[in-house]
PDB file of C-alpha atoms in Angstrom:
ATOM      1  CA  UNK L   1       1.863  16.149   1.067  1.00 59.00           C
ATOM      2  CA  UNK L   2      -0.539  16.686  -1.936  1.00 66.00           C
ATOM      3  CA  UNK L   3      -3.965  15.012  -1.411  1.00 87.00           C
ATOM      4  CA  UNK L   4      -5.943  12.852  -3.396  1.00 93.00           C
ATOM      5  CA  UNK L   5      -9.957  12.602  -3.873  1.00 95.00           C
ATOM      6  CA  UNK L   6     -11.359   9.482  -5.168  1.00 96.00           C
ATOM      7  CA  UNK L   7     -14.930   8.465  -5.624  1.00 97.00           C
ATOM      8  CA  UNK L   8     -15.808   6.179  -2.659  1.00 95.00           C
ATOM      9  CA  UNK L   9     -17.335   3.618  -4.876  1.00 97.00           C
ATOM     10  CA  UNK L  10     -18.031   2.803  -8.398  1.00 97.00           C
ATOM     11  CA  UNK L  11     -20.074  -0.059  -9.981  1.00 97.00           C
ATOM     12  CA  UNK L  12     -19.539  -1.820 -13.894  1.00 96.00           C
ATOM     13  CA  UNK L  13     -20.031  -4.657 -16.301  1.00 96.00           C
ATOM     14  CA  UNK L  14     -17.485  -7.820 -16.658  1.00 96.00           C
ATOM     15  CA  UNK L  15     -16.229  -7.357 -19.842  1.00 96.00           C
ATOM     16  CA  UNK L  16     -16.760  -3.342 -20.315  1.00 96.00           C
ATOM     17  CA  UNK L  17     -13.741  -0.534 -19.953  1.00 96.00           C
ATOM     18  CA  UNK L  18     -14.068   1.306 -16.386  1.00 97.00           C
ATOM     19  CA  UNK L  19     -12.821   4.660 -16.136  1.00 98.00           C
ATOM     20  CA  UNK L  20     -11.052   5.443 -12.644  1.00 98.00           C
ATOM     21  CA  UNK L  21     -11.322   9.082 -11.893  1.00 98.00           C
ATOM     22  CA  UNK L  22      -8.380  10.883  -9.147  1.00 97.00           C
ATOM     23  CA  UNK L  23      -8.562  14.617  -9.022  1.00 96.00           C
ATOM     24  CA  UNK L  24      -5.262  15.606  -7.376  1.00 94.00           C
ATOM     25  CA  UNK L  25      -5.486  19.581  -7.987  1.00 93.00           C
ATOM     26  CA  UNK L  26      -2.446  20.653  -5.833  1.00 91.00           C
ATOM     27  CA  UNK L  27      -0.342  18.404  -7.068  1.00 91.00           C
ATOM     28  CA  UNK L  28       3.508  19.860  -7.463  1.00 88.00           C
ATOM     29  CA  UNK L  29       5.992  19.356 -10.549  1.00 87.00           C
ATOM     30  CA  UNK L  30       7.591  16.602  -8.785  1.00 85.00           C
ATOM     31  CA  UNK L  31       5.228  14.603  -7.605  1.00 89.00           C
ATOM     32  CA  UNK L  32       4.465  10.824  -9.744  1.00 91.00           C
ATOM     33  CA  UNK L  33       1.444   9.947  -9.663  1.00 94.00           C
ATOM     34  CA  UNK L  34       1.011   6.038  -8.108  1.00 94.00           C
ATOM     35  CA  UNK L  35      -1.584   3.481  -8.278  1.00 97.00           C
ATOM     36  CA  UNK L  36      -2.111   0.330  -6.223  1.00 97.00           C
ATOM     37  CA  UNK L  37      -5.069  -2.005  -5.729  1.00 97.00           C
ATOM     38  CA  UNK L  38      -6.105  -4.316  -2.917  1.00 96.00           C
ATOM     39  CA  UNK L  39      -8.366  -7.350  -3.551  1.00 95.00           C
ATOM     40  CA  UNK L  40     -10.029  -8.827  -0.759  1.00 92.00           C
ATOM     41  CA  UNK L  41      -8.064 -10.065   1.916  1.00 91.00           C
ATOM     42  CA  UNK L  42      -4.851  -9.844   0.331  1.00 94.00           C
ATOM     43  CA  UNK L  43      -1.969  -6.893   0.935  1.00 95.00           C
ATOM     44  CA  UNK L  44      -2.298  -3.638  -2.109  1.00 95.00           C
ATOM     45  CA  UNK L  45      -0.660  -4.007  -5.070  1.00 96.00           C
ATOM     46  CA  UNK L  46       0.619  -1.616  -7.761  1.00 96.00           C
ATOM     47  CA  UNK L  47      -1.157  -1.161 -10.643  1.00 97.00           C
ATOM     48  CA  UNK L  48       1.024   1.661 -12.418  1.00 97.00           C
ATOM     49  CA  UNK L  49       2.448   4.892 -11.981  1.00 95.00           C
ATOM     50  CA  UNK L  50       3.221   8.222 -14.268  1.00 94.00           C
ATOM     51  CA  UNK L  51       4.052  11.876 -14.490  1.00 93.00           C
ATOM     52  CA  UNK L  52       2.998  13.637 -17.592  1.00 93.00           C
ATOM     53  CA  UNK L  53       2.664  11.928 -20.449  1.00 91.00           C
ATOM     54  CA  UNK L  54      -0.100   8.914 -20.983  1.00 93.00           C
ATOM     55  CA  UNK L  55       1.170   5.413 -19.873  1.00 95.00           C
ATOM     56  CA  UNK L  56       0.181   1.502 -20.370  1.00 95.00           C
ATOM     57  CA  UNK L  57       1.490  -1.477 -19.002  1.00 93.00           C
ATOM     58  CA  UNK L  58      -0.868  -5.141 -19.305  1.00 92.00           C
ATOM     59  CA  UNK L  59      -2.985  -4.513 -16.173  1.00 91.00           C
ATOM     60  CA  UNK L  60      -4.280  -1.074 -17.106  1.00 96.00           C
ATOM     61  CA  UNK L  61      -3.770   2.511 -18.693  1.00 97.00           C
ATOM     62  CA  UNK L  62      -3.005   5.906 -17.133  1.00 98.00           C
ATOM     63  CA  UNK L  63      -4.070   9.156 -18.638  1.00 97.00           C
ATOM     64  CA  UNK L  64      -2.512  12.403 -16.988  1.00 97.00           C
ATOM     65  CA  UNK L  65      -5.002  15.442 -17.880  1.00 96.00           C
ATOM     66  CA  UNK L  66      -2.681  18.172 -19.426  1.00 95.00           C
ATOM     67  CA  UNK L  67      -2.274  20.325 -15.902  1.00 95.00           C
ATOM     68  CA  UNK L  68      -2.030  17.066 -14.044  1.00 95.00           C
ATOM     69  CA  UNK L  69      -4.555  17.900 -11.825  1.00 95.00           C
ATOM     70  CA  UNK L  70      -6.517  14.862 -12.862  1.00 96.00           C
ATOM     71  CA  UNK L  71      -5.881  11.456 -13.950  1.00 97.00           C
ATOM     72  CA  UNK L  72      -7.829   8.558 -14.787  1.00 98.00           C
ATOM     73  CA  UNK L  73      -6.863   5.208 -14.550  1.00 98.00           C
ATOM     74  CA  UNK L  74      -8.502   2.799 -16.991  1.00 98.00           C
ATOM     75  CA  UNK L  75      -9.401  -1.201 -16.765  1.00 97.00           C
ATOM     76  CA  UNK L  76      -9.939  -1.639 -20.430  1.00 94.00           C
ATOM     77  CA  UNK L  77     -12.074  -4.815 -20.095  1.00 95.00           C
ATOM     78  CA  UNK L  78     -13.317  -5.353 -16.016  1.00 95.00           C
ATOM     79  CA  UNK L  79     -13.206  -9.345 -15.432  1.00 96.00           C
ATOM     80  CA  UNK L  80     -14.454 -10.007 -12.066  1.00 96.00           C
ATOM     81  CA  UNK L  81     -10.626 -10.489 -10.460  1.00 95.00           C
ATOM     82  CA  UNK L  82     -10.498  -7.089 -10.903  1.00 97.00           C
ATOM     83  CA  UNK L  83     -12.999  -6.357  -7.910  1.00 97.00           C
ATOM     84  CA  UNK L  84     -11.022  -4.229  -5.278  1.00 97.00           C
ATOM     85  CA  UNK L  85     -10.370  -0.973  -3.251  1.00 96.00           C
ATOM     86  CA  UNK L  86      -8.172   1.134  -5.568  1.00 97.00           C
ATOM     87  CA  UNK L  87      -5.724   4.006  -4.814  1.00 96.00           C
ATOM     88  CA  UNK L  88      -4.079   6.519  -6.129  1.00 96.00           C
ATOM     89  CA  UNK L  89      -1.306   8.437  -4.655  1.00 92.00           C
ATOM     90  CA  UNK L  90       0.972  11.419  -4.775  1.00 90.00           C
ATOM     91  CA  UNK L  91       4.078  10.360  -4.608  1.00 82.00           C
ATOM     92  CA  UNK L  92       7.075  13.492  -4.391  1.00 75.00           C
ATOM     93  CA  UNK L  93      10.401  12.742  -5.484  1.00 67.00           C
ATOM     94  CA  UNK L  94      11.490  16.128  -5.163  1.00 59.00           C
ATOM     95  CA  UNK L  95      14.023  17.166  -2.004  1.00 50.00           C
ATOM     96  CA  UNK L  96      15.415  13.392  -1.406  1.00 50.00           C
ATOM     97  CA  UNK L  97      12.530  12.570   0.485  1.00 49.00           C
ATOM     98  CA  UNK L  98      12.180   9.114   2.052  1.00 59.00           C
ATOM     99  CA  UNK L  99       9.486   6.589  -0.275  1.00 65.00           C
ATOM    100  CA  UNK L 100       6.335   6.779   2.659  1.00 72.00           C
ATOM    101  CA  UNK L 101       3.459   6.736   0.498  1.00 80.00           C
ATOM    102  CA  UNK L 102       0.472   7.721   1.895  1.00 81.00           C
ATOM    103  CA  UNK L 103      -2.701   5.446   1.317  1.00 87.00           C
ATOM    104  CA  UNK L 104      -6.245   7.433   1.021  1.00 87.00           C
ATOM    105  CA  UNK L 105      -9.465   5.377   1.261  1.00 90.00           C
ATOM    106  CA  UNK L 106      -9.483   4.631  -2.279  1.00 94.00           C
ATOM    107  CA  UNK L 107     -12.384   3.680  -4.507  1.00 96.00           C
ATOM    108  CA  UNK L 108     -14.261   0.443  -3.825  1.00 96.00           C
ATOM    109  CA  UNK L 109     -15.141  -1.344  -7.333  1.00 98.00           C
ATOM    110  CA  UNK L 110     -17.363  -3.960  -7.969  1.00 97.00           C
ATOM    111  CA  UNK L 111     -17.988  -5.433 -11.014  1.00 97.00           C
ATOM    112  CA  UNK L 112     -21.171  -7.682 -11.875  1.00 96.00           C
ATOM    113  CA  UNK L 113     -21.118 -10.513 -14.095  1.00 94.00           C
TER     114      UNK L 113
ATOM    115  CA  UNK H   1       7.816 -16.666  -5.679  1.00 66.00           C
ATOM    116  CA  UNK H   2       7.446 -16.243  -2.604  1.00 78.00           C
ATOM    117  CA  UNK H   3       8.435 -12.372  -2.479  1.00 95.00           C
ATOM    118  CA  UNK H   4       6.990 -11.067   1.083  1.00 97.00           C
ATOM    119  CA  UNK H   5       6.372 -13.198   3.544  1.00 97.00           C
ATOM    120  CA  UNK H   6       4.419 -12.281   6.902  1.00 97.00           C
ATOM    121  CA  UNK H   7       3.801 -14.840  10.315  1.00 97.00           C
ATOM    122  CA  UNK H   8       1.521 -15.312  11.461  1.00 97.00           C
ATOM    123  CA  UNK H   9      -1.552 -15.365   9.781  1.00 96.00           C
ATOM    124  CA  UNK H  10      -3.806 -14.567  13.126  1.00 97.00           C
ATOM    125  CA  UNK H  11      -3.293 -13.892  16.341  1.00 97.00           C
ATOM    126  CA  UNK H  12      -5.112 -12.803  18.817  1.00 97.00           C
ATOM    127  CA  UNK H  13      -3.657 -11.753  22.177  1.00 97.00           C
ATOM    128  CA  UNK H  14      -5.245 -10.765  25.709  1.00 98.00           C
ATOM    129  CA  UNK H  15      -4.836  -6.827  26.554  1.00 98.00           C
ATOM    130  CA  UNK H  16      -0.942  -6.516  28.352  1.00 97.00           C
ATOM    131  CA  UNK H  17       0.286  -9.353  26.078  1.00 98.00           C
ATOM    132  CA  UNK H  18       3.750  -9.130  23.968  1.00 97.00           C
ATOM    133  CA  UNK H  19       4.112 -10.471  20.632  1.00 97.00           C
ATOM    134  CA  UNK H  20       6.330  -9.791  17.503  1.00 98.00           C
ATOM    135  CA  UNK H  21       5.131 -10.034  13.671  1.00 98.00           C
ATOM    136  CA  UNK H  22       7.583 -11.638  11.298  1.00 97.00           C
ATOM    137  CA  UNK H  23       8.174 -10.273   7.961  1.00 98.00           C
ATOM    138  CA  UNK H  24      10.623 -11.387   5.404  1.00 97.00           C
ATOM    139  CA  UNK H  25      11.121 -11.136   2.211  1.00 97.00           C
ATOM    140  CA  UNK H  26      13.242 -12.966  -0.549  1.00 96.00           C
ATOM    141  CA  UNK H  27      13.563  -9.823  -3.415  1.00 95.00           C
ATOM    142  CA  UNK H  28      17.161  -8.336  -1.876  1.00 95.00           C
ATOM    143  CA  UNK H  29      15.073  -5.396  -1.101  1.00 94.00           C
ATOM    144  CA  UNK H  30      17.208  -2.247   0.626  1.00 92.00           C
ATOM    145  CA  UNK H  31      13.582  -0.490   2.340  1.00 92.00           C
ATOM    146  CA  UNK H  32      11.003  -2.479   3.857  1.00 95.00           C
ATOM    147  CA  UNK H  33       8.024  -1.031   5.922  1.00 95.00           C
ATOM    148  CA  UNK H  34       5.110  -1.869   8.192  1.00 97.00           C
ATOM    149  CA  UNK H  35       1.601  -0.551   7.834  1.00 96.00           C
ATOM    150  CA  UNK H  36      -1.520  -1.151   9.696  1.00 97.00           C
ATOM    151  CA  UNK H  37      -5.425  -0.953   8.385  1.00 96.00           C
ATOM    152  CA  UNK H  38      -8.171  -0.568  10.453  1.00 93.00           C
ATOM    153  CA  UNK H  39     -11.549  -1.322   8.968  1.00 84.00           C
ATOM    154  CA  UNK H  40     -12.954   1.255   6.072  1.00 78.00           C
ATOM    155  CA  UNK H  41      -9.812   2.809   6.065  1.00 81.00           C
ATOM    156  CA  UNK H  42      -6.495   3.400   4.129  1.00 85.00           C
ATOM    157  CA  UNK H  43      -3.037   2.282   5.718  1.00 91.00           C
ATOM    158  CA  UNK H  44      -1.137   4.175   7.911  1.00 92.00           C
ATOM    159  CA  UNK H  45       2.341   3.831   8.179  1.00 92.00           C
ATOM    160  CA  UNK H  46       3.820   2.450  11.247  1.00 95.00           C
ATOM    161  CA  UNK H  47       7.871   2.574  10.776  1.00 95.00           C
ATOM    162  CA  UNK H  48       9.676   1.839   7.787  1.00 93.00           C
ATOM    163  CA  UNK H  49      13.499   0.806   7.223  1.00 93.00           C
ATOM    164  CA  UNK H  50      15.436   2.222   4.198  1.00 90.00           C
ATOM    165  CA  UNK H  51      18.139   0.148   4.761  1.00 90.00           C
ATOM    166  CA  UNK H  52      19.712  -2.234   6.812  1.00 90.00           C
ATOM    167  CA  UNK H  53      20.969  -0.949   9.858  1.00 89.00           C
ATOM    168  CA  UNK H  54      18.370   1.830   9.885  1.00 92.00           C
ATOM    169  CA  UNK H  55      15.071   2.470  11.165  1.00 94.00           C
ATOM    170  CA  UNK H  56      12.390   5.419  11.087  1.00 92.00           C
ATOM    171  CA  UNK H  57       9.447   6.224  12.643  1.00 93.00           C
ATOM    172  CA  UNK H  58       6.003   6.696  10.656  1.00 91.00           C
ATOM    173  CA  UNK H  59       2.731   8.385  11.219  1.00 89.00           C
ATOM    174  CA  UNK H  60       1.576   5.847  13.745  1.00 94.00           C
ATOM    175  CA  UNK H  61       4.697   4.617  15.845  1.00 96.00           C
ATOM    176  CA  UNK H  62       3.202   4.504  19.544  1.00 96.00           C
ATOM    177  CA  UNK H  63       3.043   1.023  21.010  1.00 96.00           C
ATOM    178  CA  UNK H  64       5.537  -0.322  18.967  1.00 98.00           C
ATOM    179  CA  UNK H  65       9.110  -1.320  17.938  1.00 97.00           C
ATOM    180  CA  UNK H  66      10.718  -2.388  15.263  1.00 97.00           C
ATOM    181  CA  UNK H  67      13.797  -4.464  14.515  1.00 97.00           C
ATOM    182  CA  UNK H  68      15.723  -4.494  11.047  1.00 96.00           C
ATOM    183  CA  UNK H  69      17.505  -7.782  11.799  1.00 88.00           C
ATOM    184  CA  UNK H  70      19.409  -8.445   8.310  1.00 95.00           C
ATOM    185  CA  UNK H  71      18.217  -7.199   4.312  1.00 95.00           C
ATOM    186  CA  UNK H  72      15.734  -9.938   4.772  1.00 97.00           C
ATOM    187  CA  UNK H  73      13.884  -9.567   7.782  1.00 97.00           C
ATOM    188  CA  UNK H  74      12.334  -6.361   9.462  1.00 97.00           C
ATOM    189  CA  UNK H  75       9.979  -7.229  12.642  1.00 98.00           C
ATOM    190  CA  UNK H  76       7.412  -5.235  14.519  1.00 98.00           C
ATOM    191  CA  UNK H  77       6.908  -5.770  18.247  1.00 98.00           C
ATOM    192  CA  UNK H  78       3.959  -5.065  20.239  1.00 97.00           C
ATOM    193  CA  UNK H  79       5.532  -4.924  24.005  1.00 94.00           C
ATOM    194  CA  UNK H  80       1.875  -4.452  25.882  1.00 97.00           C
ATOM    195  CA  UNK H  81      -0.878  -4.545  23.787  1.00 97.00           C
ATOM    196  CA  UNK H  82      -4.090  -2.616  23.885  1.00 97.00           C
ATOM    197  CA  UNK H  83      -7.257  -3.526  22.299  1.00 97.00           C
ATOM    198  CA  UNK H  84      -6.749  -0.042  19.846  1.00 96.00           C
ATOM    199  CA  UNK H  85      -4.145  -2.173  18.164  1.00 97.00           C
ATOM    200  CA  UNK H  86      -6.826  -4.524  17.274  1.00 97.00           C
ATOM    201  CA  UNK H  87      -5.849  -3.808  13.112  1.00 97.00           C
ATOM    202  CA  UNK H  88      -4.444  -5.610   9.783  1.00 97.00           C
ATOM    203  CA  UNK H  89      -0.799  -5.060   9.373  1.00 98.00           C
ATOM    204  CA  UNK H  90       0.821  -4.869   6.114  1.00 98.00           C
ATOM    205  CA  UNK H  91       4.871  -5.732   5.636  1.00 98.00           C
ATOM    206  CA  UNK H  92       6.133  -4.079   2.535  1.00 96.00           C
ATOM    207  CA  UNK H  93       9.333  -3.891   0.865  1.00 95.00           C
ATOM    208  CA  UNK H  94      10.954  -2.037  -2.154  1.00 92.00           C
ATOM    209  CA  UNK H  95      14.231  -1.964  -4.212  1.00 89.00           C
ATOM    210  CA  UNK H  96      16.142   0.504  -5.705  1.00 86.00           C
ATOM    211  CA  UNK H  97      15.114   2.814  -8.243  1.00 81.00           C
ATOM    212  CA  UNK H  98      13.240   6.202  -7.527  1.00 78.00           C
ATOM    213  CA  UNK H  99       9.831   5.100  -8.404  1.00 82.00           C
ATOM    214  CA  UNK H 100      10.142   1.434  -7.553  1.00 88.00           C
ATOM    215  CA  UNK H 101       6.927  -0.043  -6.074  1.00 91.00           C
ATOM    216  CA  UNK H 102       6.320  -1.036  -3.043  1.00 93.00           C
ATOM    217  CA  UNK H 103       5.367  -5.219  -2.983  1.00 95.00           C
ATOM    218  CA  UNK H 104       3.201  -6.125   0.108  1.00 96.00           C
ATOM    219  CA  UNK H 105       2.786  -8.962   2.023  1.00 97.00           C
ATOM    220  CA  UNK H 106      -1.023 -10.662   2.615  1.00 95.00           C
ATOM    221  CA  UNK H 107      -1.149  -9.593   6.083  1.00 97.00           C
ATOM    222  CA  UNK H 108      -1.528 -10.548   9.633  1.00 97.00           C
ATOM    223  CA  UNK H 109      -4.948 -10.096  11.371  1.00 97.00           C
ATOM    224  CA  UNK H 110      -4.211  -9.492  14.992  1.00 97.00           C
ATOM    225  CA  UNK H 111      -7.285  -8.562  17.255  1.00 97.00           C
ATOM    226  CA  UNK H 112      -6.077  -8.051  21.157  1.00 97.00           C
ATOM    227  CA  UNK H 113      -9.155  -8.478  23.676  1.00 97.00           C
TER     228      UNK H 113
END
């Protein structure tokens, strides 16, 4: 399976736009590209997913760099419910394999009032 | 809404003891799935069940068994366990559609002494 690399940790402001970076450099031409997010003591969640081209749903935006070997998921305005461990992952469609997504570490975010 | 549901809570159990973790959820969901998290870490998968009838094993199957009792219900059974199973496990299910997301349930804390 492709791997992921996520900054351990990242810090911002309540109320600014925070900037998720995944660098995913062997990703393959089938593989989406998932993210969830866990808040404290509660199971993950899923944020959004994509494959190429830019996408937006009302918790957050995804931009796809043009080789996909990056992607940045983006919190436009951090509140503080938005403080959690999140992940992004590879998922392959390709060769009818079963839906076992593989969770990384993720990135721990805090975000200060 | 209640969408997954996982009993118990807590548990904890002496080293040798049996128990079984409930899971259930309400969202006529065809694959459902069991993960664990240790502390500082990402899930691993334990088994999953794409559909009724059917189980399969995951990165992390030893010590335990699973049971896919009807499209509601999947259960994960610890026959003796061992203080290495001291974890978080996650219940997860998800419907139909090639990039569906996986929905979680909020856990069960179970530390074995």
């Amino acid at each position: 399976d492709a791997k992921t690399t996520q900054p351990n940790s990242m810090e911002s402001n309540e109320e600014e736009p925070v900037h998720l970076p995944c660098n995913h450099s062997t990703i393959s031409g089938t593989d989406y590209i998932h993210w969830y997010r866990q808040l404290p003591s509660q199971g993950p969640e899923y944020v959004i997913h994509g494959l190429t081209s830019n996408v937006n749903n009302r918790m957050a935006s995804l931009a796809i760099a043009e080789d996909r070997k990056s992607s940045t998921l983006i919190l436009h305005r951090a509140t503080l419910r938005d403080a959690a461990v999140y992940y992004c992952i590879l998922r392959d469609v390709g060769g009818g394999s079963n839906y076992k997504l593989t969770f990384g570490k993720g990135t721990l975010l805090t975000v200060n009032p | 809404n209640a969408g997954v549901t996982q009993t118990p809570k807590f548990q904890v159990l002496k080293t040798g003891q049996s128990m079984t973790l409930q899971c259930a959820q309400d969202m006529n969901h065809n694959s459902m799935y069991w993960y664990r998290q240790d502390p500082g870490m990402g899930l691993r998968l334990i088994y999953y069940s794409a559909s009724e009838g059917t189980t399969d094993k995951g990165e992390v199957p030893n010590g335990y068994n699973v049971s896919r009792l009807n499209k509601r219900e999947f259960s994960l059974r610890l026959e003796s366990a061992a203080p290495s199973q001291t974890s978080v496990y996650f219940c997860a299910s998800r419907g139909t559609g090639e990039n569906s997301p996986l929905h979680f349930g909020n856990g069960t804390r179970l530390t074995v002494t």
